[in-house]
PDB file of C-alpha atoms in Angstrom:
ATOM      1  CA  UNK A1086      -4.887 -31.865   1.411  1.00 47.00           C
ATOM      2  CA  UNK A1087      -2.067 -32.746   1.176  1.00 54.00           C
ATOM      3  CA  UNK A1088      -0.494 -34.554   4.973  1.00 62.00           C
ATOM      4  CA  UNK A1089       3.259 -33.690   4.549  1.00 71.00           C
ATOM      5  CA  UNK A1090       2.816 -29.518   4.627  1.00 87.00           C
ATOM      6  CA  UNK A1091       2.012 -27.331   6.496  1.00 92.00           C
ATOM      7  CA  UNK A1092      -0.594 -24.829   5.999  1.00 92.00           C
ATOM      8  CA  UNK A1093      -0.752 -20.860   7.515  1.00 95.00           C
ATOM      9  CA  UNK A1094      -3.263 -18.335   7.003  1.00 92.00           C
ATOM     10  CA  UNK A1095      -2.361 -15.093   7.261  1.00 94.00           C
ATOM     11  CA  UNK A1096      -4.061 -11.515   7.773  1.00 92.00           C
ATOM     12  CA  UNK A1097      -2.310  -8.927   7.619  1.00 92.00           C
ATOM     13  CA  UNK A1098      -2.013  -5.215   8.318  1.00 91.00           C
ATOM     14  CA  UNK A1099      -0.756  -1.831   8.541  1.00 91.00           C
ATOM     15  CA  UNK A1100       1.509  -2.597  11.897  1.00 94.00           C
ATOM     16  CA  UNK A1101       0.736  -6.676  12.535  1.00 95.00           C
ATOM     17  CA  UNK A1102       0.501  -9.920  10.822  1.00 95.00           C
ATOM     18  CA  UNK A1103      -1.625 -12.247  12.471  1.00 95.00           C
ATOM     19  CA  UNK A1104      -1.110 -16.171  11.807  1.00 96.00           C
ATOM     20  CA  UNK A1105      -3.384 -19.686  11.590  1.00 94.00           C
ATOM     21  CA  UNK A1106      -2.035 -22.945  11.177  1.00 92.00           C
ATOM     22  CA  UNK A1107      -3.883 -25.876   9.849  1.00 89.00           C
ATOM     23  CA  UNK A1108      -4.714 -26.856  13.786  1.00 89.00           C
ATOM     24  CA  UNK A1109      -6.474 -23.540  13.478  1.00 91.00           C
ATOM     25  CA  UNK A1110      -3.015 -22.879  16.582  1.00 94.00           C
ATOM     26  CA  UNK A1111      -2.717 -18.472  16.217  1.00 95.00           C
ATOM     27  CA  UNK A1112      -0.033 -16.176  16.184  1.00 95.00           C
ATOM     28  CA  UNK A1113       0.757 -13.099  16.383  1.00 96.00           C
ATOM     29  CA  UNK A1114       4.049 -11.105  14.771  1.00 97.00           C
ATOM     30  CA  UNK A1115       5.164  -7.724  13.863  1.00 96.00           C
ATOM     31  CA  UNK A1116       4.839  -6.346  10.295  1.00 94.00           C
ATOM     32  CA  UNK A1117       8.723  -5.738  10.672  1.00 95.00           C
ATOM     33  CA  UNK A1118      11.436  -7.396   9.908  1.00 95.00           C
ATOM     34  CA  UNK A1119      12.305  -8.705  13.012  1.00 97.00           C
ATOM     35  CA  UNK A1120       8.517 -10.218  12.889  1.00 96.00           C
ATOM     36  CA  UNK A1121       9.001 -11.660   9.855  1.00 96.00           C
ATOM     37  CA  UNK A1122      12.381 -13.802  11.012  1.00 97.00           C
ATOM     38  CA  UNK A1123      10.483 -14.832  14.458  1.00 97.00           C
ATOM     39  CA  UNK A1124       7.410 -16.576  11.978  1.00 97.00           C
ATOM     40  CA  UNK A1125       9.967 -17.905  10.193  1.00 96.00           C
ATOM     41  CA  UNK A1126      12.123 -19.408  12.175  1.00 96.00           C
ATOM     42  CA  UNK A1127       8.016 -21.491  13.241  1.00 94.00           C
ATOM     43  CA  UNK A1128       7.702 -22.726   9.772  1.00 94.00           C
ATOM     44  CA  UNK A1129       8.669 -25.833   8.662  1.00 92.00           C
ATOM     45  CA  UNK A1130      10.707 -25.946   5.005  1.00 85.00           C
ATOM     46  CA  UNK A1131       7.830 -28.081   3.916  1.00 90.00           C
ATOM     47  CA  UNK A1132       5.320 -24.855   4.715  1.00 94.00           C
ATOM     48  CA  UNK A1133       2.653 -23.201   2.284  1.00 93.00           C
ATOM     49  CA  UNK A1134       1.725 -19.896   2.924  1.00 94.00           C
ATOM     50  CA  UNK A1135      -1.238 -18.098   1.663  1.00 91.00           C
ATOM     51  CA  UNK A1136      -2.571 -14.361   2.435  1.00 91.00           C
ATOM     52  CA  UNK A1137      -4.901 -11.998   0.364  1.00 86.00           C
ATOM     53  CA  UNK A1138      -3.736  -9.180  -1.172  1.00 86.00           C
ATOM     54  CA  UNK A1139      -3.562  -5.847   0.791  1.00 81.00           C
ATOM     55  CA  UNK A1140      -2.169  -3.287  -0.700  1.00 78.00           C
ATOM     56  CA  UNK A1141       0.771  -2.581   0.126  1.00 83.00           C
ATOM     57  CA  UNK A1142       1.291  -4.457   2.841  1.00 87.00           C
ATOM     58  CA  UNK A1143       1.425  -7.614   2.129  1.00 90.00           C
ATOM     59  CA  UNK A1144       4.620  -7.479  -0.194  1.00 90.00           C
ATOM     60  CA  UNK A1145       7.676  -7.205   2.147  1.00 92.00           C
ATOM     61  CA  UNK A1146       6.956 -10.232   4.045  1.00 95.00           C
ATOM     62  CA  UNK A1147       5.629 -11.919   0.735  1.00 94.00           C
ATOM     63  CA  UNK A1148       8.647 -11.177  -1.156  1.00 93.00           C
ATOM     64  CA  UNK A1149      10.777 -12.125   1.997  1.00 95.00           C
ATOM     65  CA  UNK A1150       9.331 -15.314   2.766  1.00 95.00           C
ATOM     66  CA  UNK A1151       9.593 -15.822  -1.376  1.00 94.00           C
ATOM     67  CA  UNK A1152      12.814 -14.383  -1.072  1.00 93.00           C
ATOM     68  CA  UNK A1153      13.538 -17.538   2.028  1.00 95.00           C
ATOM     69  CA  UNK A1154      11.916 -20.588  -0.611  1.00 94.00           C
ATOM     70  CA  UNK A1155       8.971 -20.807   1.393  1.00 94.00           C
ATOM     71  CA  UNK A1156       6.048 -21.632  -0.691  1.00 94.00           C
ATOM     72  CA  UNK A1157       3.705 -18.431  -0.452  1.00 94.00           C
ATOM     73  CA  UNK A1158       0.472 -17.284  -2.422  1.00 92.00           C
ATOM     74  CA  UNK A1159      -1.331 -14.310  -2.399  1.00 91.00           C
ATOM     75  CA  UNK A1160      -5.150 -14.371  -3.219  1.00 87.00           C
ATOM     76  CA  UNK A1161      -7.551 -11.858  -4.398  1.00 82.00           C
ATOM     77  CA  UNK A1162      -9.591 -11.154  -0.720  1.00 75.00           C
ATOM     78  CA  UNK A1163     -12.626 -11.890  -2.937  1.00 73.00           C
ATOM     79  CA  UNK A1164     -12.216 -15.185  -3.382  1.00 69.00           C
ATOM     80  CA  UNK A1165      -9.672 -16.130  -0.120  1.00 61.00           C
ATOM     81  CA  UNK A1166     -12.676 -18.231   0.576  1.00 61.00           C
ATOM     82  CA  UNK A1167     -12.972 -20.616  -1.365  1.00 62.00           C
ATOM     83  CA  UNK A1168      -8.611 -20.669  -2.448  1.00 54.00           C
ATOM     84  CA  UNK A1169      -8.993 -24.572  -0.753  1.00 57.00           C
ATOM     85  CA  UNK A1170     -11.137 -24.930  -4.244  1.00 60.00           C
ATOM     86  CA  UNK A1171      -8.314 -23.649  -6.120  1.00 67.00           C
ATOM     87  CA  UNK A1172      -4.927 -24.800  -7.433  1.00 73.00           C
ATOM     88  CA  UNK A1173      -2.682 -22.077  -5.484  1.00 76.00           C
ATOM     89  CA  UNK A1174      -0.327 -19.886  -7.801  1.00 79.00           C
ATOM     90  CA  UNK A1175       2.717 -19.422  -6.022  1.00 83.00           C
ATOM     91  CA  UNK A1176       3.308 -15.869  -5.357  1.00 83.00           C
ATOM     92  CA  UNK A1177       6.443 -13.964  -7.345  1.00 86.00           C
ATOM     93  CA  UNK A1178       7.274 -10.762  -6.696  1.00 85.00           C
ATOM     94  CA  UNK A1179       7.209  -7.691  -9.070  1.00 85.00           C
ATOM     95  CA  UNK A1180      10.796  -6.634 -10.598  1.00 88.00           C
ATOM     96  CA  UNK A1181      12.621  -3.632  -8.727  1.00 88.00           C
ATOM     97  CA  UNK A1182      11.433  -0.906 -10.988  1.00 90.00           C
ATOM     98  CA  UNK A1183       8.233  -1.550 -11.336  1.00 87.00           C
ATOM     99  CA  UNK A1184       7.484  -1.298  -7.170  1.00 84.00           C
ATOM    100  CA  UNK A1185       9.230   2.211  -7.433  1.00 89.00           C
ATOM    101  CA  UNK A1186       6.987   2.570 -11.137  1.00 90.00           C
ATOM    102  CA  UNK A1187       3.834   1.978  -8.145  1.00 86.00           C
ATOM    103  CA  UNK A1188       5.461   4.418  -5.575  1.00 86.00           C
ATOM    104  CA  UNK A1189       5.832   6.912  -8.295  1.00 88.00           C
ATOM    105  CA  UNK A1190       2.450   7.276  -9.827  1.00 88.00           C
ATOM    106  CA  UNK A1191       0.353   7.336  -5.737  1.00 87.00           C
ATOM    107  CA  UNK A1192       2.793   9.968  -5.337  1.00 85.00           C
ATOM    108  CA  UNK A1193       2.522  11.838  -8.397  1.00 85.00           C
ATOM    109  CA  UNK A1194      -1.171  11.382  -7.766  1.00 86.00           C
ATOM    110  CA  UNK A1195      -1.570  13.082  -4.879  1.00 86.00           C
ATOM    111  CA  UNK A1196       0.723  16.109  -5.774  1.00 83.00           C
ATOM    112  CA  UNK A1197      -2.033  16.354  -8.386  1.00 85.00           C
ATOM    113  CA  UNK A1198      -4.934  16.020  -5.361  1.00 87.00           C
ATOM    114  CA  UNK A1199      -3.695  18.442  -4.000  1.00 84.00           C
ATOM    115  CA  UNK A1200      -2.607  20.934  -6.637  1.00 82.00           C
ATOM    116  CA  UNK A1201      -5.914  20.949  -7.584  1.00 85.00           C
ATOM    117  CA  UNK A1202      -7.096  21.786  -4.050  1.00 85.00           C
ATOM    118  CA  UNK A1203      -4.520  24.520  -4.140  1.00 80.00           C
ATOM    119  CA  UNK A1204      -5.696  25.842  -6.838  1.00 79.00           C
ATOM    120  CA  UNK A1205      -9.158  25.885  -5.785  1.00 82.00           C
ATOM    121  CA  UNK A1206      -8.551  27.089  -2.266  1.00 79.00           C
ATOM    122  CA  UNK A1207      -7.233  29.890  -4.819  1.00 75.00           C
ATOM    123  CA  UNK A1208      -9.754  30.865  -7.226  1.00 73.00           C
ATOM    124  CA  UNK A1209     -12.065  31.265  -4.285  1.00 74.00           C
ATOM    125  CA  UNK A1210      -9.540  33.496  -2.614  1.00 68.00           C
ATOM    126  CA  UNK A1211      -9.581  35.676  -5.631  1.00 66.00           C
ATOM    127  CA  UNK A1212     -13.091  35.308  -6.237  1.00 64.00           C
ATOM    128  CA  UNK A1213     -13.530  37.179  -2.378  1.00 61.00           C
ATOM    129  CA  UNK A1214     -11.220  39.077  -3.019  1.00 55.00           C
ATOM    130  CA  UNK A1215     -12.681  40.730  -6.479  1.00 55.00           C
ATOM    131  CA  UNK A1216     -16.124  42.017  -4.405  1.00 54.00           C
ATOM    132  CA  UNK A1217     -13.785  44.098  -1.754  1.00 53.00           C
ATOM    133  CA  UNK A1218     -15.956  46.395  -0.529  1.00 48.00           C
ATOM    134  CA  UNK A1219     -15.745  49.716  -2.672  1.00 47.00           C
ATOM    135  CA  UNK A1220     -13.253  48.227  -5.110  1.00 52.00           C
ATOM    136  CA  UNK A1221     -10.519  49.168  -2.637  1.00 49.00           C
ATOM    137  CA  UNK A1222      -8.028  45.775  -4.235  1.00 52.00           C
ATOM    138  CA  UNK A1223      -7.390  43.450  -1.833  1.00 57.00           C
ATOM    139  CA  UNK A1224      -3.255  42.786  -1.057  1.00 58.00           C
ATOM    140  CA  UNK A1225      -4.191  39.320  -0.990  1.00 60.00           C
ATOM    141  CA  UNK A1226      -4.880  39.000  -4.828  1.00 62.00           C
ATOM    142  CA  UNK A1227      -1.275  40.400  -5.294  1.00 64.00           C
ATOM    143  CA  UNK A1228      -0.383  37.663  -3.627  1.00 67.00           C
ATOM    144  CA  UNK A1229      -2.919  35.250  -5.450  1.00 67.00           C
ATOM    145  CA  UNK A1230      -1.523  36.093  -8.723  1.00 71.00           C
ATOM    146  CA  UNK A1231       2.042  35.494  -8.027  1.00 74.00           C
ATOM    147  CA  UNK A1232       1.522  31.871  -6.384  1.00 74.00           C
ATOM    148  CA  UNK A1233      -0.879  31.186 -10.059  1.00 74.00           C
ATOM    149  CA  UNK A1234       2.550  32.161 -11.686  1.00 78.00           C
ATOM    150  CA  UNK A1235       4.413  29.799  -9.966  1.00 76.00           C
ATOM    151  CA  UNK A1236       2.295  27.238  -9.931  1.00 75.00           C
ATOM    152  CA  UNK A1237       1.871  27.831 -13.985  1.00 76.00           C
ATOM    153  CA  UNK A1238       5.504  27.722 -13.999  1.00 77.00           C
ATOM    154  CA  UNK A1239       6.221  24.111 -12.399  1.00 72.00           C
ATOM    155  CA  UNK A1240       3.044  23.005 -14.369  1.00 72.00           C
ATOM    156  CA  UNK A1241       5.515  23.317 -17.170  1.00 69.00           C
TER     157      UNK A1241
END
């Protein structure tokens, strides 16, 4: 280990990130720009920051530290215990269009799941309305038909 460098390990979550330095000193900061700046003030220029890839929670802090010229390494959680045995790869932020594409893709996936759930509920209601007593038309059937037409328009 290079004695001229200061190493920091970060465990990050939605609201906070915990920092442990090479002397086993623990600090905690809010996962906000204010917390990033507080942490940055405590870092010497020759710092090395290692954090695990935690979905989306690590990205803003990693981007901020990268912009501040701090060496950041984002490591897969499955190999983080052995990071000291490997050469650290420096973090490089994704292009803005890639970040935006990820957000759009995630939202599209959520909408498709919601649509499927809604269609399944409509199917169940439709099936139930067909079995009304004495063949009386359920007033819900007209509403279900209208909703199905609106879904079909959205799909096209």
